[in-house]
Amino acid sequence: MEVFYAGNYNENRLYYRKDYDIFFKTINDLSQSYRYFIKTDIKDFFSNIDVNLLFDKIDYRLSKTVTPISQKDLLIYKELIQCLGQGEFPLIENSVASSYLATVIYLEHPDTYLYEFIDNKETEITDFYMVRYVDDLYILFNSDKPENTLTPVINRVIDTYSSELKKINLSLNRSKTTWKKVSEINDELKKSLYYEQFSNKEFYITDLVDSSVLLKFLGQIQSALTNCILDTSKYLEIINSVFCFPNTEYTPDEIFNSLIYEKHQMFGDSEVVDKLFVLFDYDYRFLKLDTKRLMILVLKTKNENLIKQMLSNLFEANRNGVWDIYDTSLAINYLLQRNFRHRDLLNVLKKEEGYVYSYYDLFCRLSFMRTMEVSRKNYIQKFIETIYYKKDDKLFFLYFMYMIELKKRNYLSAFAYYKNFFDRISAHLGLAANKDSTKKGKPNYNNYYKEGVLKTLYGDILGSGNRIRFCKTY
C-alpha cells in the first residue's frame, strides 16, 4: 500500500503538486497489472474528523514509536488545533501538517484493517494493491471470478471498510464509491501530469495554457462587465469555462491557481497588459471578486503604470469615502506581495482599518526573528530562565488554557485558569522582590491565594487593595 498527502516530510517537500502527480503516475503504472479497481469516497472528510480521536491516535503512535508525549503537551496541541478550527479540525490553505494528520494518522487504522481483511479473508481476490491520496482510496485487484459475479465481493470489501470508518465517525459516500474495469480508470484519472517515466521531466499545468487563454479569460470578464452581468457566480462560470481542459484530471480552479502562482512570463505579455488597462479604465472593482488571485495577476505583469493605476483607484475610493472591506483586502494583498513597502497605502489602511494596521505595526513591520539574529541574544531563553524560576512551564500552560477557554466563552473555566495563573505569577514576583519564598529560595506557590499576602506584594500599586478585595469576593 502507498499513501500520499499534500507534501512529503521525508523529502522536505511542503507543497502538494508533485505528490499529487506521483500519485496519479503510480495509479497509471499499476493499471497495467490489475484488471479491476475500487474507488472509495469519504463523505465530508475533513469536517468530520474527530479531533479527540485524532489525538488519541497521535498519543498511541508516539507511545509505540518514539518518546511518549506528556499529557499536558498533548492537551496544548489539541486545544491549539481546535482553536484554529473553531472547535473542528482546521482547514488550512496549503498546510502539509493538516494533510499529514488527516491522511497518515487518522486513516491509518481503517486502511490497515481493510488491507488485512482483503489479504487474509477475501479469498476471491487473488492479488491487490491499495493507493491513497488524502481521502481518495483506490484498490486495484485481480480475481478469477467472472466479472458479472464480482458484486458480492465488492460489497464485502466496501461494507468492511465502511464499518471501520464508522468507528472514527466517518462514512462512505456510496453514490461516489464505485468499481470498474481498470480500462476505465481514466474516467477517474484522466491524465497524470508527471511524465518522469517517459521524458524525465515534470509537466507543468501552465504548459496547457498560453497567453491566448489568459486573454480569453480577461475578455470574458470585460464582456460581462460592460453588459452589467459580472458578479461572483458569473466570475466562477468564466473560470470553469475558460480553464476547463477535458484531458486532465485537474479542475478549472486548480489550473487557474497554477496559472496565478507558478513562475512564468505570461502576465507580462503586452496584449494582456493592454486588456488590464482597458478593464481598469472601465471599473477596477472587478478585482473585488477575487482579491488575492487577481491582485497577484496584476502585480506579476510588472508594469509600473498598470500598478499605479490600480493603486490610484484605491486612493480615490479612500478620498471619496466609498472604501469597503474588499478595498481593504486588495490593499492587504498588495502589501503582502510587496513586503509592506508603500507608506501612503499603509496610512490609508491605518485610517480605514485601525485594527488591521495595528496588527501590521505589532507583528509585520519588524521581523521578530531578525531582531533576535541582530542582537545575537536568545530573548526567549533569557526571559524564561532569569525572570521565572527554572522554566516554570506550568505558568504558561495556565495562561494558554485561560486564553483557550476565553475564546470558547467558557467564562467560569477561563476565570479558574486565570486565577491560578495570577496566584502562580505572584509567587514568582514575591520571590523576585524578596518578599516571600520557601526555605530553599523557591517560589512559594501555596501562599499566594491569600488576600493579605497579595496586598503585601502589590501594596505599592495605587488602588490595589480594593481590586484584590473585589476579586476575592467574586
CSV table of C-alpha atoms in Angstrom, one decimal:
chain,number,residue,atom,x,y,z
A,1,MET,CA,0.0,0.0,0.0
A,2,GLU,CA,1.1,3.5,-0.7
A,3,VAL,CA,-0.2,6.7,1.0
A,4,PHE,CA,0.2,10.2,-0.4
A,5,TYR,CA,-0.7,13.5,1.1
A,6,ALA,CA,-0.3,17.2,0.2
A,7,GLY,CA,3.5,17.3,0.5
A,8,ASN,CA,6.2,14.9,1.8
A,9,TYR,CA,8.1,15.4,5.1
A,10,ASN,CA,10.6,12.7,4.2
A,11,GLU,CA,11.6,14.7,1.1
A,12,ASN,CA,11.2,18.1,2.8
A,13,ARG,CA,8.5,18.9,0.2
A,14,LEU,CA,5.9,21.4,1.6
A,15,TYR,CA,3.6,21.7,-1.5
A,16,TYR,CA,1.1,19.3,-2.9
A,17,ARG,CA,1.5,19.2,-6.6
A,18,LYS,CA,4.4,16.8,-7.1
A,19,ASP,CA,3.0,14.2,-4.8
A,20,TYR,CA,-0.4,14.6,-6.4
A,21,ASP,CA,1.2,13.9,-9.7
A,22,ILE,CA,3.2,10.9,-8.4
A,23,PHE,CA,0.0,9.5,-7.0
A,24,PHE,CA,-1.6,9.6,-10.5
A,25,LYS,CA,1.5,8.2,-12.1
A,26,THR,CA,1.5,5.3,-9.6
A,27,ILE,CA,-2.1,4.5,-10.4
A,28,ASN,CA,-1.4,4.6,-14.1
A,29,ASP,CA,1.6,2.3,-13.7
A,30,LEU,CA,-0.3,-0.2,-11.6
A,31,SER,CA,-3.2,-0.2,-14.0
A,32,GLN,CA,-1.0,-2.4,-16.3
A,33,SER,CA,-1.0,-5.2,-13.7
A,34,TYR,CA,-4.6,-5.3,-12.5
A,35,ARG,CA,-8.0,-5.9,-14.1
A,36,TYR,CA,-10.3,-4.0,-11.7
A,37,PHE,CA,-10.3,-1.2,-9.3
A,38,ILE,CA,-12.5,0.1,-6.4
A,39,LYS,CA,-12.5,3.8,-5.7
A,40,THR,CA,-13.9,5.0,-2.4
A,41,ASP,CA,-15.1,8.4,-1.4
A,42,ILE,CA,-15.4,9.6,2.2
A,43,LYS,CA,-18.3,11.9,2.8
A,44,ASP,CA,-17.3,15.4,4.1
A,45,PHE,CA,-13.9,14.0,5.2
A,46,PHE,CA,-12.2,17.0,6.8
A,47,SER,CA,-15.2,18.4,8.6
A,48,ASN,CA,-16.0,15.0,10.2
A,49,ILE,CA,-12.5,14.4,11.6
A,50,ASP,CA,-12.9,13.9,15.4
A,51,VAL,CA,-10.0,15.9,16.9
A,52,ASN,CA,-10.3,14.0,20.2
A,53,LEU,CA,-9.9,10.6,18.3
A,54,LEU,CA,-7.1,12.1,16.2
A,55,PHE,CA,-5.1,13.0,19.4
A,56,ASP,CA,-5.8,9.6,20.9
A,57,LYS,CA,-4.2,8.1,17.8
A,58,ILE,CA,-1.2,10.5,18.0
A,59,ASP,CA,-0.7,9.6,21.6
A,60,TYR,CA,-0.8,5.9,20.8
A,61,ARG,CA,1.5,6.2,17.9
A,62,LEU,CA,4.1,8.2,19.8
A,63,SER,CA,4.0,5.8,22.7
A,64,LYS,CA,4.8,2.9,20.3
A,65,THR,CA,7.4,4.6,18.1
A,66,VAL,CA,9.2,7.4,19.9
A,67,THR,CA,9.4,9.0,23.4
A,68,PRO,CA,5.9,9.3,24.7
A,69,ILE,CA,4.5,12.9,24.9
A,70,SER,CA,3.3,14.3,28.2
A,71,GLN,CA,-0.5,14.6,28.6
A,72,LYS,CA,-0.1,18.3,29.3
A,73,ASP,CA,1.8,18.8,26.0
A,74,LEU,CA,-0.8,16.7,24.1
A,75,LEU,CA,-3.6,18.8,25.6
A,76,ILE,CA,-1.9,22.0,24.5
A,77,TYR,CA,-1.5,20.7,20.9
A,78,LYS,CA,-5.1,19.5,20.8
A,79,GLU,CA,-6.5,22.8,22.2
A,80,LEU,CA,-4.4,24.7,19.7
A,81,ILE,CA,-5.7,22.7,16.8
A,82,GLN,CA,-9.3,23.1,17.9
A,83,CYS,CA,-8.8,26.8,18.4
A,84,LEU,CA,-7.5,27.1,14.9
A,85,GLY,CA,-10.5,25.2,13.6
A,86,GLN,CA,-13.0,26.8,15.9
A,87,GLY,CA,-13.8,23.5,17.6
A,88,GLU,CA,-13.2,21.3,14.5
A,89,PHE,CA,-10.3,20.0,12.5
A,90,PRO,CA,-8.9,23.1,10.8
A,91,LEU,CA,-8.8,23.6,7.1
A,92,ILE,CA,-5.6,25.5,6.5
A,93,GLU,CA,-4.6,26.6,3.0
A,94,ASN,CA,-1.5,24.7,1.6
A,95,SER,CA,-0.9,23.0,5.0
A,96,VAL,CA,1.2,19.9,4.9
A,97,ALA,CA,0.7,19.3,8.6
A,98,SER,CA,-3.1,19.1,8.4
A,99,SER,CA,-3.0,16.9,5.3
A,100,TYR,CA,-0.5,14.5,7.1
A,101,LEU,CA,-2.5,14.3,10.3
A,102,ALA,CA,-5.8,13.6,8.4
A,103,THR,CA,-4.3,11.1,5.9
A,104,VAL,CA,-1.4,9.2,7.6
A,105,ILE,CA,-2.5,9.4,11.2
A,106,TYR,CA,-6.3,9.5,11.2
A,107,LEU,CA,-6.9,6.9,8.4
A,108,GLU,CA,-4.1,4.5,9.4
A,109,HIS,CA,-6.2,2.0,11.3
A,110,PRO,CA,-9.1,1.6,8.9
A,111,ASP,CA,-6.6,1.3,6.0
A,112,THR,CA,-4.6,-1.3,7.8
A,113,TYR,CA,-7.7,-3.2,8.8
A,114,LEU,CA,-9.0,-3.2,5.3
A,115,TYR,CA,-5.7,-4.4,3.9
A,116,GLU,CA,-5.5,-7.3,6.3
A,117,PHE,CA,-9.1,-8.2,5.6
A,118,ILE,CA,-8.6,-8.4,1.9
A,119,ASP,CA,-5.3,-10.2,2.3
A,120,ASN,CA,-6.4,-12.8,4.8
A,121,LYS,CA,-10.2,-13.2,4.4
A,122,GLU,CA,-11.2,-12.2,0.9
A,123,THR,CA,-10.1,-15.3,-1.0
A,124,GLU,CA,-12.0,-14.3,-4.1
A,125,ILE,CA,-9.4,-11.5,-4.7
A,126,THR,CA,-6.1,-13.1,-5.9
A,127,ASP,CA,-3.9,-10.1,-5.6
A,128,PHE,CA,-4.4,-6.3,-4.9
A,129,TYR,CA,-2.7,-3.0,-4.3
A,130,MET,CA,-4.0,0.0,-2.3
A,131,VAL,CA,-3.1,3.6,-3.1
A,132,ARG,CA,-4.4,6.6,-1.2
A,133,TYR,CA,-4.2,10.3,-1.8
A,134,VAL,CA,-5.7,12.1,1.2
A,135,ASP,CA,-9.4,10.9,1.2
A,136,ASP,CA,-9.3,9.1,-2.2
A,137,LEU,CA,-8.5,5.4,-1.9
A,138,TYR,CA,-8.0,3.2,-4.9
A,139,ILE,CA,-7.9,-0.6,-4.6
A,140,LEU,CA,-6.6,-2.3,-7.7
A,141,PHE,CA,-7.2,-6.0,-7.8
A,142,ASN,CA,-7.4,-9.2,-9.7
A,143,SER,CA,-9.9,-12.0,-9.4
A,144,ASP,CA,-10.5,-15.3,-11.2
A,145,LYS,CA,-14.3,-14.9,-10.8
A,146,PRO,CA,-16.3,-13.8,-13.8
A,147,GLU,CA,-16.9,-10.1,-13.8
A,148,ASN,CA,-20.7,-10.5,-13.5
A,149,THR,CA,-20.3,-12.3,-10.2
A,150,LEU,CA,-17.9,-9.8,-8.5
A,151,THR,CA,-20.5,-7.6,-6.9
A,152,PRO,CA,-20.8,-9.6,-3.7
A,153,VAL,CA,-17.0,-9.5,-3.3
A,154,ILE,CA,-17.0,-5.7,-3.8
A,155,ASN,CA,-19.9,-5.3,-1.3
A,156,ARG,CA,-18.0,-7.3,1.3
A,157,VAL,CA,-14.9,-5.1,0.9
A,158,ILE,CA,-16.9,-1.8,0.9
A,159,ASP,CA,-19.0,-2.9,3.9
A,160,THR,CA,-15.9,-3.9,5.9
A,161,TYR,CA,-14.3,-0.5,5.1
A,162,SER,CA,-17.4,1.4,5.9
A,163,SER,CA,-17.7,-0.4,9.3
A,164,GLU,CA,-14.1,0.6,10.2
A,165,LEU,CA,-14.7,4.2,9.1
A,166,LYS,CA,-17.8,4.4,11.3
A,167,LYS,CA,-15.5,3.7,14.3
A,168,ILE,CA,-13.8,7.1,13.7
A,169,ASN,CA,-17.0,8.9,12.9
A,170,LEU,CA,-16.6,8.8,9.1
A,171,SER,CA,-18.8,7.4,6.4
A,172,LEU,CA,-18.6,6.5,2.7
A,173,ASN,CA,-20.4,8.4,0.1
A,174,ARG,CA,-22.0,5.4,-1.5
A,175,SER,CA,-23.0,7.3,-4.6
A,176,LYS,CA,-19.4,8.2,-5.4
A,177,THR,CA,-17.9,4.9,-4.3
A,178,THR,CA,-17.6,2.7,-7.4
A,179,TRP,CA,-15.8,-0.2,-9.0
A,180,LYS,CA,-15.0,-0.7,-12.7
A,181,LYS,CA,-12.6,-2.5,-15.0
A,182,VAL,CA,-9.2,-0.9,-14.9
A,183,SER,CA,-9.5,0.0,-18.6
A,184,GLU,CA,-12.0,2.7,-17.3
A,185,ILE,CA,-9.7,4.1,-14.7
A,186,ASN,CA,-9.0,7.1,-17.0
A,187,ASP,CA,-12.6,8.2,-16.3
A,188,GLU,CA,-11.3,8.8,-12.7
A,189,LEU,CA,-7.7,9.7,-13.5
A,190,LYS,CA,-7.7,11.2,-16.9
A,191,LYS,CA,-4.1,12.2,-17.1
A,192,SER,CA,-1.1,12.4,-14.8
A,193,LEU,CA,0.9,15.5,-15.3
A,194,TYR,CA,4.1,13.8,-14.1
A,195,TYR,CA,6.0,12.4,-17.1
A,196,GLU,CA,9.2,11.3,-15.5
A,197,GLN,CA,8.6,7.8,-16.7
A,198,PHE,CA,8.7,9.0,-20.3
A,199,SER,CA,10.8,12.1,-20.5
A,200,ASN,CA,12.3,12.5,-17.1
A,201,LYS,CA,10.9,16.0,-16.6
A,202,GLU,CA,7.9,17.5,-14.9
A,203,PHE,CA,5.0,18.6,-17.0
A,204,TYR,CA,3.5,21.8,-15.6
A,205,ILE,CA,-0.1,22.7,-15.9
A,206,THR,CA,0.9,26.0,-17.4
A,207,ASP,CA,2.2,24.1,-20.4
A,208,LEU,CA,-1.5,23.7,-21.2
A,209,VAL,CA,-2.1,27.4,-21.1
A,210,ASP,CA,-0.8,30.2,-23.2
A,211,SER,CA,-1.5,33.9,-23.4
A,212,SER,CA,-4.5,33.4,-25.7
A,213,VAL,CA,-6.2,31.5,-22.8
A,214,LEU,CA,-5.5,34.3,-20.4
A,215,LEU,CA,-6.7,36.9,-22.9
A,216,LYS,CA,-9.9,34.9,-23.4
A,217,PHE,CA,-10.4,34.9,-19.6
A,218,LEU,CA,-9.9,38.7,-19.4
A,219,GLY,CA,-12.0,39.2,-22.5
A,220,GLN,CA,-15.0,37.4,-21.0
A,221,ILE,CA,-14.6,39.4,-17.8
A,222,GLN,CA,-14.7,42.6,-19.9
A,223,SER,CA,-17.8,41.4,-21.8
A,224,ALA,CA,-19.6,40.6,-18.6
A,225,LEU,CA,-18.5,43.9,-17.0
A,226,THR,CA,-19.7,46.0,-19.9
A,227,ASN,CA,-23.0,44.1,-20.1
A,228,CYS,CA,-23.6,44.7,-16.3
A,229,ILE,CA,-23.8,40.9,-15.6
A,230,LEU,CA,-20.4,40.4,-13.8
A,231,ASP,CA,-21.0,39.0,-10.3
A,232,THR,CA,-19.5,36.2,-8.2
A,233,SER,CA,-21.4,33.5,-9.9
A,234,LYS,CA,-20.6,34.8,-13.4
A,235,TYR,CA,-17.0,35.1,-12.5
A,236,LEU,CA,-16.9,31.5,-11.4
A,237,GLU,CA,-18.7,30.5,-14.5
A,238,ILE,CA,-16.0,32.2,-16.6
A,239,ILE,CA,-13.2,30.3,-14.7
A,240,ASN,CA,-15.0,27.0,-15.2
A,241,SER,CA,-15.4,27.7,-18.9
A,242,VAL,CA,-12.0,29.1,-19.8
A,243,PHE,CA,-9.8,26.8,-17.7
A,244,CYS,CA,-11.7,23.5,-18.4
A,245,PHE,CA,-9.4,21.0,-20.1
A,246,PRO,CA,-11.2,17.7,-20.6
A,247,ASN,CA,-8.0,15.7,-21.0
A,248,THR,CA,-6.7,16.5,-17.5
A,249,GLU,CA,-7.9,15.4,-14.1
A,250,TYR,CA,-7.2,18.9,-12.7
A,251,THR,CA,-10.2,21.1,-12.1
A,252,PRO,CA,-10.5,24.6,-13.7
A,253,ASP,CA,-9.9,26.2,-10.3
A,254,GLU,CA,-6.7,24.2,-9.9
A,255,ILE,CA,-5.5,25.2,-13.3
A,256,PHE,CA,-6.2,28.8,-12.6
A,257,ASN,CA,-4.4,28.6,-9.3
A,258,SER,CA,-1.3,27.2,-11.0
A,259,LEU,CA,-1.5,30.0,-13.6
A,260,ILE,CA,-1.5,32.6,-10.8
A,261,TYR,CA,1.1,31.1,-8.5
A,262,GLU,CA,3.6,29.4,-10.8
A,263,LYS,CA,6.6,31.3,-12.2
A,264,HIS,CA,6.2,32.3,-15.9
A,265,GLN,CA,6.3,35.4,-18.1
A,266,MET,CA,2.7,35.2,-19.5
A,267,PHE,CA,1.3,38.1,-17.5
A,268,GLY,CA,3.9,40.4,-19.0
A,269,ASP,CA,2.5,39.9,-22.5
A,270,SER,CA,1.7,43.3,-24.0
A,271,GLU,CA,-1.8,42.2,-25.0
A,272,VAL,CA,-2.5,41.0,-21.5
A,273,VAL,CA,-1.3,44.3,-20.0
A,274,ASP,CA,-3.4,46.3,-22.5
A,275,LYS,CA,-6.5,44.3,-21.7
A,276,LEU,CA,-6.0,45.0,-18.0
A,277,PHE,CA,-5.6,48.7,-18.7
A,278,VAL,CA,-9.0,48.6,-20.5
A,279,LEU,CA,-10.6,46.8,-17.5
A,280,PHE,CA,-9.2,49.4,-15.1
A,281,ASP,CA,-10.4,52.3,-17.2
A,282,TYR,CA,-13.9,50.8,-17.1
A,283,ASP,CA,-14.1,49.7,-13.4
A,284,TYR,CA,-11.4,48.4,-11.1
A,285,ARG,CA,-14.0,46.8,-8.9
A,286,PHE,CA,-13.8,43.5,-10.8
A,287,LEU,CA,-10.8,42.8,-8.7
A,288,LYS,CA,-13.0,42.6,-5.7
A,289,LEU,CA,-14.5,39.3,-7.0
A,290,ASP,CA,-11.1,37.5,-6.3
A,291,THR,CA,-8.9,39.9,-4.4
A,292,LYS,CA,-5.9,37.7,-3.7
A,293,ARG,CA,-5.5,36.0,-7.1
A,294,LEU,CA,-6.4,39.0,-9.3
A,295,MET,CA,-4.0,41.2,-7.3
A,296,ILE,CA,-1.2,38.8,-7.8
A,297,LEU,CA,-2.1,38.6,-11.5
A,298,VAL,CA,-1.8,42.4,-11.7
A,299,LEU,CA,1.5,42.5,-9.8
A,300,LYS,CA,3.0,39.8,-11.9
A,301,THR,CA,2.7,41.9,-15.0
A,302,LYS,CA,5.5,44.1,-13.5
A,303,ASN,CA,4.1,47.0,-15.4
A,304,GLU,CA,4.6,50.1,-13.2
A,305,ASN,CA,1.9,52.2,-15.0
A,306,LEU,CA,-0.7,49.5,-14.6
A,307,ILE,CA,0.1,49.0,-11.0
A,308,LYS,CA,0.0,52.8,-10.3
A,309,GLN,CA,-3.4,53.0,-12.0
A,310,MET,CA,-4.7,50.2,-9.8
A,311,LEU,CA,-3.4,52.0,-6.7
A,312,SER,CA,-4.9,55.2,-7.9
A,313,ASN,CA,-8.3,53.6,-7.8
A,314,LEU,CA,-7.8,52.5,-4.2
A,315,PHE,CA,-6.7,56.0,-3.2
A,316,GLU,CA,-9.7,57.5,-5.0
A,317,ALA,CA,-12.0,55.2,-3.1
A,318,ASN,CA,-10.5,56.4,0.1
A,319,ARG,CA,-10.8,60.1,-0.8
A,320,ASN,CA,-14.4,59.7,-1.9
A,321,GLY,CA,-15.4,57.9,1.3
A,322,VAL,CA,-16.5,54.7,-0.5
A,323,TRP,CA,-13.8,52.4,0.8
A,324,ASP,CA,-15.1,48.9,1.7
A,325,ILE,CA,-13.8,45.6,3.1
A,326,TYR,CA,-12.9,44.5,-0.4
A,327,ASP,CA,-10.6,47.5,-0.8
A,328,THR,CA,-9.1,46.5,2.5
A,329,SER,CA,-8.5,43.0,1.1
A,330,LEU,CA,-6.9,44.4,-2.1
A,331,ALA,CA,-4.7,46.7,0.0
A,332,ILE,CA,-3.6,43.9,2.3
A,333,ASN,CA,-2.8,41.5,-0.6
A,334,TYR,CA,-0.8,44.2,-2.3
A,335,LEU,CA,1.2,45.0,0.8
A,336,LEU,CA,1.8,41.3,1.5
A,337,GLN,CA,3.2,40.8,-2.0
A,338,ARG,CA,5.4,44.0,-1.7
A,339,ASN,CA,6.7,43.3,1.8
A,340,PHE,CA,4.6,46.2,3.1
A,341,ARG,CA,6.6,48.8,1.1
A,342,HIS,CA,4.1,51.5,0.5
A,343,ARG,CA,3.8,54.2,3.2
A,344,ASP,CA,0.8,56.0,1.6
A,345,LEU,CA,-1.2,52.8,1.3
A,346,LEU,CA,-0.3,51.9,4.9
A,347,ASN,CA,-1.6,55.3,6.0
A,348,VAL,CA,-4.9,54.7,4.2
A,349,LEU,CA,-5.1,51.3,5.9
A,350,LYS,CA,-4.4,53.0,9.3
A,351,LYS,CA,-7.3,55.4,8.7
A,352,GLU,CA,-9.8,52.8,7.3
A,353,GLU,CA,-8.9,49.7,9.3
A,354,GLY,CA,-7.1,50.7,12.5
A,355,TYR,CA,-7.1,47.2,14.0
A,356,VAL,CA,-5.5,45.7,10.8
A,357,TYR,CA,-2.9,48.4,10.8
A,358,SER,CA,-2.2,47.7,14.5
A,359,TYR,CA,-1.6,44.1,13.6
A,360,TYR,CA,0.9,45.2,10.9
A,361,ASP,CA,2.6,47.6,13.3
A,362,LEU,CA,3.0,45.0,16.1
A,363,PHE,CA,3.8,41.8,14.1
A,364,CYS,CA,4.8,42.6,10.5
A,365,ARG,CA,6.7,45.9,10.5
A,366,LEU,CA,9.7,44.3,12.1
A,367,SER,CA,10.8,40.7,11.9
A,368,PHE,CA,10.9,39.2,15.3
A,369,MET,CA,13.4,36.6,14.1
A,370,ARG,CA,15.5,39.3,12.6
A,371,THR,CA,15.8,41.2,15.8
A,372,MET,CA,16.9,38.1,17.6
A,373,GLU,CA,19.6,37.5,14.9
A,374,VAL,CA,20.9,41.0,15.0
A,375,SER,CA,21.1,41.1,18.8
A,376,ARG,CA,22.6,37.5,19.0
A,377,LYS,CA,20.7,37.0,22.2
A,378,ASN,CA,18.1,34.3,22.9
A,379,TYR,CA,15.4,36.5,24.4
A,380,ILE,CA,13.0,33.7,25.0
A,381,GLN,CA,15.5,31.6,26.9
A,382,LYS,CA,16.7,34.6,28.9
A,383,PHE,CA,13.1,35.6,29.7
A,384,ILE,CA,12.3,32.1,31.0
A,385,GLU,CA,15.5,31.4,32.9
A,386,THR,CA,16.1,34.8,34.6
A,387,ILE,CA,12.6,36.1,35.3
A,388,TYR,CA,10.8,32.9,36.2
A,389,TYR,CA,12.2,30.2,38.3
A,390,LYS,CA,13.7,27.3,36.4
A,391,LYS,CA,11.4,27.3,33.3
A,392,ASP,CA,8.0,27.1,35.1
A,393,ASP,CA,6.2,25.9,32.0
A,394,LYS,CA,3.1,25.3,34.1
A,395,LEU,CA,2.7,29.1,34.4
A,396,PHE,CA,2.5,29.5,30.6
A,397,PHE,CA,0.2,26.4,30.4
A,398,LEU,CA,-2.3,28.1,32.8
A,399,TYR,CA,-2.3,31.3,30.7
A,400,PHE,CA,-2.7,29.4,27.5
A,401,MET,CA,-5.6,27.4,28.8
A,402,TYR,CA,-7.2,30.7,30.1
A,403,MET,CA,-7.0,32.1,26.5
A,404,ILE,CA,-8.4,28.9,25.1
A,405,GLU,CA,-11.4,28.8,27.5
A,406,LEU,CA,-12.0,32.5,27.0
A,407,LYS,CA,-12.2,32.0,23.2
A,408,LYS,CA,-14.7,29.2,23.8
A,409,ARG,CA,-16.7,31.6,26.0
A,410,ASN,CA,-16.3,29.2,28.9
A,411,TYR,CA,-16.0,32.1,31.3
A,412,LEU,CA,-16.0,30.1,34.6
A,413,SER,CA,-13.2,27.8,33.3
A,414,ALA,CA,-11.3,30.8,31.9
A,415,PHE,CA,-11.5,32.6,35.3
A,416,ALA,CA,-10.3,29.5,37.1
A,417,TYR,CA,-7.3,29.2,34.9
A,418,TYR,CA,-6.5,32.9,35.1
A,419,LYS,CA,-6.9,32.8,38.9
A,420,ASN,CA,-4.3,30.0,39.1
A,421,PHE,CA,-2.1,31.8,36.7
A,422,PHE,CA,-2.3,35.1,38.7
A,423,ASP,CA,-1.5,33.3,42.0
A,424,ARG,CA,1.4,31.5,40.5
A,425,ILE,CA,3.0,34.5,38.8
A,426,SER,CA,2.5,36.4,42.1
A,427,ALA,CA,4.7,33.8,43.8
A,428,HIS,CA,7.4,34.4,41.2
A,429,LEU,CA,7.2,38.1,41.8
A,430,GLY,CA,7.2,37.6,45.5
A,431,LEU,CA,10.5,35.7,45.2
A,432,ALA,CA,12.0,38.3,42.8
A,433,ALA,CA,11.1,41.1,45.2
A,434,ASN,CA,12.5,39.2,48.2
A,435,LYS,CA,9.1,39.5,49.9
A,436,ASP,CA,8.5,35.8,50.3
A,437,SER,CA,10.0,32.4,49.4
A,438,THR,CA,10.3,28.9,50.7
A,439,LYS,CA,13.4,27.9,52.7
A,440,LYS,CA,15.1,26.7,49.6
A,441,GLY,CA,14.7,30.0,47.8
A,442,LYS,CA,11.9,28.8,45.6
A,443,PRO,CA,8.6,30.5,44.8
A,444,ASN,CA,6.0,29.7,47.5
A,445,TYR,CA,3.2,28.6,45.3
A,446,ASN,CA,1.0,27.7,48.2
A,447,ASN,CA,1.0,31.2,49.7
A,448,TYR,CA,-0.4,33.5,47.1
A,449,TYR,CA,-4.1,32.7,47.2
A,450,LYS,CA,-4.4,34.7,50.4
A,451,GLU,CA,-5.8,38.2,50.3
A,452,GLY,CA,-3.3,39.5,52.9
A,453,VAL,CA,-0.3,38.2,51.1
A,454,LEU,CA,-1.4,39.6,47.8
A,455,LYS,CA,-2.0,43.0,49.5
A,456,THR,CA,1.6,43.0,50.9
A,457,LEU,CA,3.0,42.1,47.4
A,458,TYR,CA,1.0,44.7,45.4
A,459,GLY,CA,0.6,47.3,48.2
A,460,ASP,CA,2.7,49.9,46.4
A,461,ILE,CA,0.2,49.9,43.5
A,462,LEU,CA,-2.4,52.6,43.8
A,463,GLY,CA,-5.9,51.1,44.4
A,464,SER,CA,-4.6,47.5,44.6
A,465,GLY,CA,-6.3,46.8,47.9
A,466,ASN,CA,-9.8,47.4,46.6
A,467,ARG,CA,-9.1,45.4,43.4
A,468,ILE,CA,-7.8,42.4,45.3
A,469,ARG,CA,-10.7,42.6,47.7
A,470,PHE,CA,-13.2,42.7,44.8
A,471,CYS,CA,-11.5,39.8,43.0
A,472,LYS,CA,-11.5,37.7,46.2
A,473,THR,CA,-15.2,38.4,46.8
A,474,TYR,CA,-16.2,37.2,43.3
